[in-house]
PDB file of C-alpha atoms in Angstrom:
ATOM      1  CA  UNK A   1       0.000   0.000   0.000  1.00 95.00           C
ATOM      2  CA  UNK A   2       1.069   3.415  -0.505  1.00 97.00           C
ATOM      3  CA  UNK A   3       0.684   6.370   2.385  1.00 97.00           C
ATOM      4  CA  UNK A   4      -2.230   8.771   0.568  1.00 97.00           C
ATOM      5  CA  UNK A   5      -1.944  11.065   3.827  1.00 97.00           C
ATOM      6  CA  UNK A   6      -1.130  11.936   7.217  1.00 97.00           C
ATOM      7  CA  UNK A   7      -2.868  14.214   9.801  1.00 96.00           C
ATOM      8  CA  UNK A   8      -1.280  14.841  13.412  1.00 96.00           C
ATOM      9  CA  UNK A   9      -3.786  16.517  16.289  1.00 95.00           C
ATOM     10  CA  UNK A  10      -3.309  18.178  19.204  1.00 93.00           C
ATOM     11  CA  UNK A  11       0.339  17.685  19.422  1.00 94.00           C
ATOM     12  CA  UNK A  12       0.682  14.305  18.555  1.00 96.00           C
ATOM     13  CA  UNK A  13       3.363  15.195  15.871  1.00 96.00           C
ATOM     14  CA  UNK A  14       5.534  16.658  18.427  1.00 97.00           C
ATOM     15  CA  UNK A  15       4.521  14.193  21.232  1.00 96.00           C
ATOM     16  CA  UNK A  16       5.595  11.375  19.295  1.00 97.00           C
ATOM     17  CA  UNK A  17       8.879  12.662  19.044  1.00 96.00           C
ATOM     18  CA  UNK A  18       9.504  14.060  22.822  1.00 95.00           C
ATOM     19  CA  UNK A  19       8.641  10.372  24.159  1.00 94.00           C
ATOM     20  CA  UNK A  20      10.869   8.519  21.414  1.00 94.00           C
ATOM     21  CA  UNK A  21       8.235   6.528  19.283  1.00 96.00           C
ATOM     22  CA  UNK A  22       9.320   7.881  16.274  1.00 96.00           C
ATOM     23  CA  UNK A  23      10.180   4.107  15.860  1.00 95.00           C
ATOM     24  CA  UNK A  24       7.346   3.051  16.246  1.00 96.00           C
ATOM     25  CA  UNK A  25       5.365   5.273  14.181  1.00 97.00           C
ATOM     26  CA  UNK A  26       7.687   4.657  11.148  1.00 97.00           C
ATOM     27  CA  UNK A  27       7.821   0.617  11.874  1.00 97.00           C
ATOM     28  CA  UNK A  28       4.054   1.286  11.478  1.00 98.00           C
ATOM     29  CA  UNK A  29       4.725   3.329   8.519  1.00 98.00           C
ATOM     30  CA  UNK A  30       6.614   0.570   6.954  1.00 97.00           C
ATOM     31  CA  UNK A  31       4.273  -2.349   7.160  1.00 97.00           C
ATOM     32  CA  UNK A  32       1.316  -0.676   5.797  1.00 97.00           C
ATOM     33  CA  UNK A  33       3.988  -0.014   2.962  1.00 97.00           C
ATOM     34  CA  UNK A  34       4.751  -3.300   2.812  1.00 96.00           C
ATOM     35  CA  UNK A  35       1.268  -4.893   3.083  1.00 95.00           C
ATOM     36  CA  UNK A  36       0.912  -5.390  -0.858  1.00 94.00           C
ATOM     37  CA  UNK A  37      -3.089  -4.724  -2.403  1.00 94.00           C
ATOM     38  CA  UNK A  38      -4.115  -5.168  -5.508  1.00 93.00           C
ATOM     39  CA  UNK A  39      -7.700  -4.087  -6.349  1.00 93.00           C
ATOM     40  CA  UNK A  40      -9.853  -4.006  -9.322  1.00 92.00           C
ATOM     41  CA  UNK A  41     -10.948  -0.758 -10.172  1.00 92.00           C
ATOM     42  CA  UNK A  42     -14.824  -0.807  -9.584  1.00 91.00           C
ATOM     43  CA  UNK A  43     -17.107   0.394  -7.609  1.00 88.00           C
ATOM     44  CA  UNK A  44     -17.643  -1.976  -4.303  1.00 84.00           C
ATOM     45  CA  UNK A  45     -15.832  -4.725  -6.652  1.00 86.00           C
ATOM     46  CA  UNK A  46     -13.269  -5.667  -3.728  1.00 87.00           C
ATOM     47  CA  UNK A  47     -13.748  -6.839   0.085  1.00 88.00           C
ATOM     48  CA  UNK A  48     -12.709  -4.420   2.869  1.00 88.00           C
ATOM     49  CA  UNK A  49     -12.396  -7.477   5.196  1.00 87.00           C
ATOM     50  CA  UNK A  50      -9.709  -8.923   2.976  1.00 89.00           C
ATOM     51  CA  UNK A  51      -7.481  -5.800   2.915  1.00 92.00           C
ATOM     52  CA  UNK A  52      -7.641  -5.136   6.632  1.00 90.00           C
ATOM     53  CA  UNK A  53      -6.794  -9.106   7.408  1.00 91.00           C
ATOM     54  CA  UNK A  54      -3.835  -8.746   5.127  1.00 93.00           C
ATOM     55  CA  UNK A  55      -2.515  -5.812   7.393  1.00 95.00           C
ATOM     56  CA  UNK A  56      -3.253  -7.747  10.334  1.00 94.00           C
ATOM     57  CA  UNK A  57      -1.018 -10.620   8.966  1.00 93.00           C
ATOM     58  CA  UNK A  58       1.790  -7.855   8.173  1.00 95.00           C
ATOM     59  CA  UNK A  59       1.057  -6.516  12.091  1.00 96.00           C
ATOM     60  CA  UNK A  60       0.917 -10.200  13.495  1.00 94.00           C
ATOM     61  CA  UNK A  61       4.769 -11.286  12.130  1.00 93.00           C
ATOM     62  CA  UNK A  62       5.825  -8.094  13.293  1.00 92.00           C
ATOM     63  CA  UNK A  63       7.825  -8.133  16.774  1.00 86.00           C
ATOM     64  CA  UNK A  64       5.489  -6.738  19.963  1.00 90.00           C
ATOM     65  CA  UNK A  65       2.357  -5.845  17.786  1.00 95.00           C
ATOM     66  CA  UNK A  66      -0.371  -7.015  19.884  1.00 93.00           C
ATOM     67  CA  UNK A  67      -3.515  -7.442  18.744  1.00 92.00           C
ATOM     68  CA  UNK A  68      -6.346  -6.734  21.256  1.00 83.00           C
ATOM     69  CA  UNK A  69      -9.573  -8.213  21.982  1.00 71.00           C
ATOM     70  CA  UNK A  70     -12.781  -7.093  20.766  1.00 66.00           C
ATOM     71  CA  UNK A  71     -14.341  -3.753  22.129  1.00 68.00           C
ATOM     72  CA  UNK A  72     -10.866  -2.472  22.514  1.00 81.00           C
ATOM     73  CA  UNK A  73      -8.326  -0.961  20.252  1.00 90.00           C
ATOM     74  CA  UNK A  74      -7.157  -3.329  17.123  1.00 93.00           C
ATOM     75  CA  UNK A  75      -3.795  -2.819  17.895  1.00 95.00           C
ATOM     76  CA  UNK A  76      -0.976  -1.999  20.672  1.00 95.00           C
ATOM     77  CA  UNK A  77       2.769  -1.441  20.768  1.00 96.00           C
ATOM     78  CA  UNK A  78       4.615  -1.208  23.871  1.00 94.00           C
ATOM     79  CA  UNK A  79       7.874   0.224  24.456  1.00 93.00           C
ATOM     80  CA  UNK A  80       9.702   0.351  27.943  1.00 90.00           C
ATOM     81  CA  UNK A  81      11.981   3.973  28.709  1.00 87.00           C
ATOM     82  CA  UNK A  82      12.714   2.840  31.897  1.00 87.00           C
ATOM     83  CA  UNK A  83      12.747   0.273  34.586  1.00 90.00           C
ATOM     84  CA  UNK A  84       9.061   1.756  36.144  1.00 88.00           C
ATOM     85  CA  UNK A  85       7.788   3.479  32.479  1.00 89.00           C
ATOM     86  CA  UNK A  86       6.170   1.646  29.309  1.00 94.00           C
ATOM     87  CA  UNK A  87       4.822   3.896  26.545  1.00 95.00           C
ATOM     88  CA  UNK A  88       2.426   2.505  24.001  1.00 96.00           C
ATOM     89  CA  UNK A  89       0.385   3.310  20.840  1.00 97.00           C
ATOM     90  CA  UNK A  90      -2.802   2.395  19.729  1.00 96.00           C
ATOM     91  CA  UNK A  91      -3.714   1.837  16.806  1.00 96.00           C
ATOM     92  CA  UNK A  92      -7.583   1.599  15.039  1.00 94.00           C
ATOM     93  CA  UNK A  93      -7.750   0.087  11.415  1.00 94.00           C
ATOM     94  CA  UNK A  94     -10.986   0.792  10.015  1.00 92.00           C
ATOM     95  CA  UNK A  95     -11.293  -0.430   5.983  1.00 89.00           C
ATOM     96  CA  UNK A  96     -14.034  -3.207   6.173  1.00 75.00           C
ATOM     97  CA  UNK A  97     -16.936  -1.689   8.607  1.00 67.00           C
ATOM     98  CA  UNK A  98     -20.205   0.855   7.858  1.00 70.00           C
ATOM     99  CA  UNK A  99     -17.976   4.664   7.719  1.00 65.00           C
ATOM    100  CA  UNK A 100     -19.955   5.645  10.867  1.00 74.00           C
ATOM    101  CA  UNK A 101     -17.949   3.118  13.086  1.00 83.00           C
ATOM    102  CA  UNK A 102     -15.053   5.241  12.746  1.00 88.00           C
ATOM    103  CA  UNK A 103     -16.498   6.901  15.442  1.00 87.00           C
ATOM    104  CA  UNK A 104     -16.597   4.003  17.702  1.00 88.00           C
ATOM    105  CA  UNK A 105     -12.564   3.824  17.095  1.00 90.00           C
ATOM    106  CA  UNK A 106     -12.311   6.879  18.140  1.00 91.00           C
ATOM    107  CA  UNK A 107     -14.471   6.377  21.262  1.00 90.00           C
ATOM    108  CA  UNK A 108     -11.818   3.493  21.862  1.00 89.00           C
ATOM    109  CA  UNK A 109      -8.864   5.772  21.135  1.00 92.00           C
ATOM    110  CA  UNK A 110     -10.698   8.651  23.859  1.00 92.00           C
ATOM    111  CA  UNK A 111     -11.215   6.095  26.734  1.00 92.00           C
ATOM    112  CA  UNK A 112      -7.800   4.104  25.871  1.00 92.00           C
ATOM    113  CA  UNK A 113      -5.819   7.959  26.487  1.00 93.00           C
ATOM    114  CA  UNK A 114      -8.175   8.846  29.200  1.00 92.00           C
ATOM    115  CA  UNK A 115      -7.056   6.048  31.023  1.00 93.00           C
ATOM    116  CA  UNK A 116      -3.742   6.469  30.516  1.00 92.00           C
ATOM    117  CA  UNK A 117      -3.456   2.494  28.608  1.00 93.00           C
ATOM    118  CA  UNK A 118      -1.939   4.513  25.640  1.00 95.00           C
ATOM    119  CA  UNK A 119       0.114   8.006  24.695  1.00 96.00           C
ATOM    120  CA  UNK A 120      -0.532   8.516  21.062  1.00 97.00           C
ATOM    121  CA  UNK A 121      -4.021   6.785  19.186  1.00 96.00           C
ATOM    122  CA  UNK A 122      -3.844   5.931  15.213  1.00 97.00           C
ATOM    123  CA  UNK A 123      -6.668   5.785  12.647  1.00 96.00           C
ATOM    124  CA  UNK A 124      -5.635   4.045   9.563  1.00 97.00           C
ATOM    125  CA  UNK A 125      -8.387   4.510   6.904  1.00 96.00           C
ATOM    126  CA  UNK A 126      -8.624   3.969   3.077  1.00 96.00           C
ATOM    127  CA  UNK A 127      -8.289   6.810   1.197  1.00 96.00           C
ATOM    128  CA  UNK A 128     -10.968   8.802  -0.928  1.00 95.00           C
ATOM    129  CA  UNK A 129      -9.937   6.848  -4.027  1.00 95.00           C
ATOM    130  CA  UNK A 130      -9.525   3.035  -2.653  1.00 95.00           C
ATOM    131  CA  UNK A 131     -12.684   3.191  -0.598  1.00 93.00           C
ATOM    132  CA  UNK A 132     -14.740   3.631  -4.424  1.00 92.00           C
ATOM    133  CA  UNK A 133     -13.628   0.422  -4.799  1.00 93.00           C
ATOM    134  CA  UNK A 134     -14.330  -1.054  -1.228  1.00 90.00           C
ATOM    135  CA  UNK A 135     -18.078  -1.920  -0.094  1.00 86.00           C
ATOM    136  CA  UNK A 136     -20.170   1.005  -0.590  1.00 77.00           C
ATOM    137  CA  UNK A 137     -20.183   1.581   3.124  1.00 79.00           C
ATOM    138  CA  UNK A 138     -16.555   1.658   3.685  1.00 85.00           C
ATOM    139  CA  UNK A 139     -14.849   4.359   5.650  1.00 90.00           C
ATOM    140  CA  UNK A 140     -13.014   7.002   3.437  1.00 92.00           C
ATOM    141  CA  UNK A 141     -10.484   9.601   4.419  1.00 94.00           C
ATOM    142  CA  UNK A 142     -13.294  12.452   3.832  1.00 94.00           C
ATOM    143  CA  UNK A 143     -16.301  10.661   6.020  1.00 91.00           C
ATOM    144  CA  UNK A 144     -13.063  10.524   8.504  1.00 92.00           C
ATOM    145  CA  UNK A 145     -12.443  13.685   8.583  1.00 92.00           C
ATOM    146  CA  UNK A 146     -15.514  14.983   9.136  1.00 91.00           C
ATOM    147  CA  UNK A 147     -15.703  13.031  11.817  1.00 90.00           C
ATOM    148  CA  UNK A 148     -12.640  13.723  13.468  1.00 90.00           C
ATOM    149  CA  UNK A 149     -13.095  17.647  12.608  1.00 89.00           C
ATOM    150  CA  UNK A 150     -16.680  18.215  12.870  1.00 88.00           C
ATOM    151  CA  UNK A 151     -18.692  15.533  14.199  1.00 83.00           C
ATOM    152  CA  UNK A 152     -16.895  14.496  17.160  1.00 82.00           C
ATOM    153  CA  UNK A 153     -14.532  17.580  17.642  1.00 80.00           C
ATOM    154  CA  UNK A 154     -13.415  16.283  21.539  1.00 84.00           C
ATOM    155  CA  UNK A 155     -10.994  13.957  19.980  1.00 85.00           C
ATOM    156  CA  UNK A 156      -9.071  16.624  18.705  1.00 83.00           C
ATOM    157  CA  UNK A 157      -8.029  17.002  22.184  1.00 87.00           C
ATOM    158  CA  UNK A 158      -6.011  14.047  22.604  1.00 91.00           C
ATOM    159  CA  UNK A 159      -2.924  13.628  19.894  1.00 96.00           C
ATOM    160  CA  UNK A 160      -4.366  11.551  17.416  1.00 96.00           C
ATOM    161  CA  UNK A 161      -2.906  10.517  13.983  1.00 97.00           C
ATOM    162  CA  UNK A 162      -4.969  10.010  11.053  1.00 97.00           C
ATOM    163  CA  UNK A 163      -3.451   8.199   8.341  1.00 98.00           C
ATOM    164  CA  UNK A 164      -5.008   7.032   4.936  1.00 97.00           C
ATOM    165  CA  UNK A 165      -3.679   4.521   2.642  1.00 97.00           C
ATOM    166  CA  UNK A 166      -3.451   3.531  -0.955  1.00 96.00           C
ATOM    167  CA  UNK A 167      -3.880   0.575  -2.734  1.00 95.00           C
ATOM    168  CA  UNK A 168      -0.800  -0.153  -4.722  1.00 95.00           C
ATOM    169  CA  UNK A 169      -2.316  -0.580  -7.998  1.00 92.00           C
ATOM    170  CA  UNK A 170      -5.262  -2.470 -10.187  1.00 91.00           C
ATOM    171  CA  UNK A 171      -5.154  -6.342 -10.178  1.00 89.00           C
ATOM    172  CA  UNK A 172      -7.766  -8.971  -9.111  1.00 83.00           C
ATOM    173  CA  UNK A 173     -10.463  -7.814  -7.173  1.00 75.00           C
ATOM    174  CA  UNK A 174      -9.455  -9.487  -2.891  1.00 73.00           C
ATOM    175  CA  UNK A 175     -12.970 -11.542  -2.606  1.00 67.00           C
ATOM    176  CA  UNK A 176     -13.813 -13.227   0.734  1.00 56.00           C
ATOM    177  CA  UNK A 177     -12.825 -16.965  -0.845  1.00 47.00           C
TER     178      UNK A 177
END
């Protein structure tokens, strides 16, 4: 996949950096690069549940990704700075569900900062262009936006990343087989 976009809130930008998980943003970074998808090039032709299990494979052989159970975030990394202090992002992949979840994710992400279980929250949603060719319900980078900026307008309070992604180019359409 290619990176269509990145959006950092409320600090997150400079956040990330201050607490050292540059690392882990950019290991992040580099498996959605490296999570190859192929779609064809029509409208809803493609399955949103097969792209988001092929980056959870990529996540999943991937050292300290751990997936979380349901009701909870999709994904945490953990990284220790010292003997008493663990740091940890959070990260929500939304490319298979109704566009209006998103804003169950970000509930997640709120309550997961709130708590203090996580430091930085990501949103990793298909872009404007791949979700045409994803169910007609899919999330899309717009919808998630909209969200994020006008709809639920308290998550901008907590740093928050909001990245899209591209498919890498047309092939056959990814079909629950």
């Amino acid at each position: 996949m290619k990176i269509d976009s990145m959006k950092f809130y409320n600090g997150s930008c400079e956040k990330i950096a201050r607490l050292g998980m540059s690392d882990m943003l950019f290991e992040l970074l580099n498996i959605l690069m490296n999570t190859r998808i192929f779609l064809e090039e029509k409208k809803d032709a493609n399955s949103g549940k097969v792209v988001r299990q092929q980056i959870d494979l990529m996540l999943e052989d991937a050292q300290y990704w751990v997936k979380t159970v349901t009701g909870d975030l999709d994904w945490v990394k953990s990284k220790k700075t010292s003997p008493a202090t663990t740091i940890k992002m959070g990260v929500e992949i939304q490319m298979s569900a109704r566009s209006d979840l998103v804003i169950r994710d970000l509930l997640h992400m709120r309550e997961s900062m709130k708590q203090g279980k996580i430091e930085i929250a990501v949103l990793v949603v298909p872009s404007d262009k791949m979700s045409r060719f994803l169910p007609d319900r899919a999330p899309s980078l717009s919808e998630s936006l909209r969200y994020v900026e006008k709809e639920f307008e308290e998550i901008q309070q907590f740093p928050l990343v909001l990245i899209s992604v591209e498919h890498d180019g047309s092939g056959e359409a990814c079909l629950v087989r």
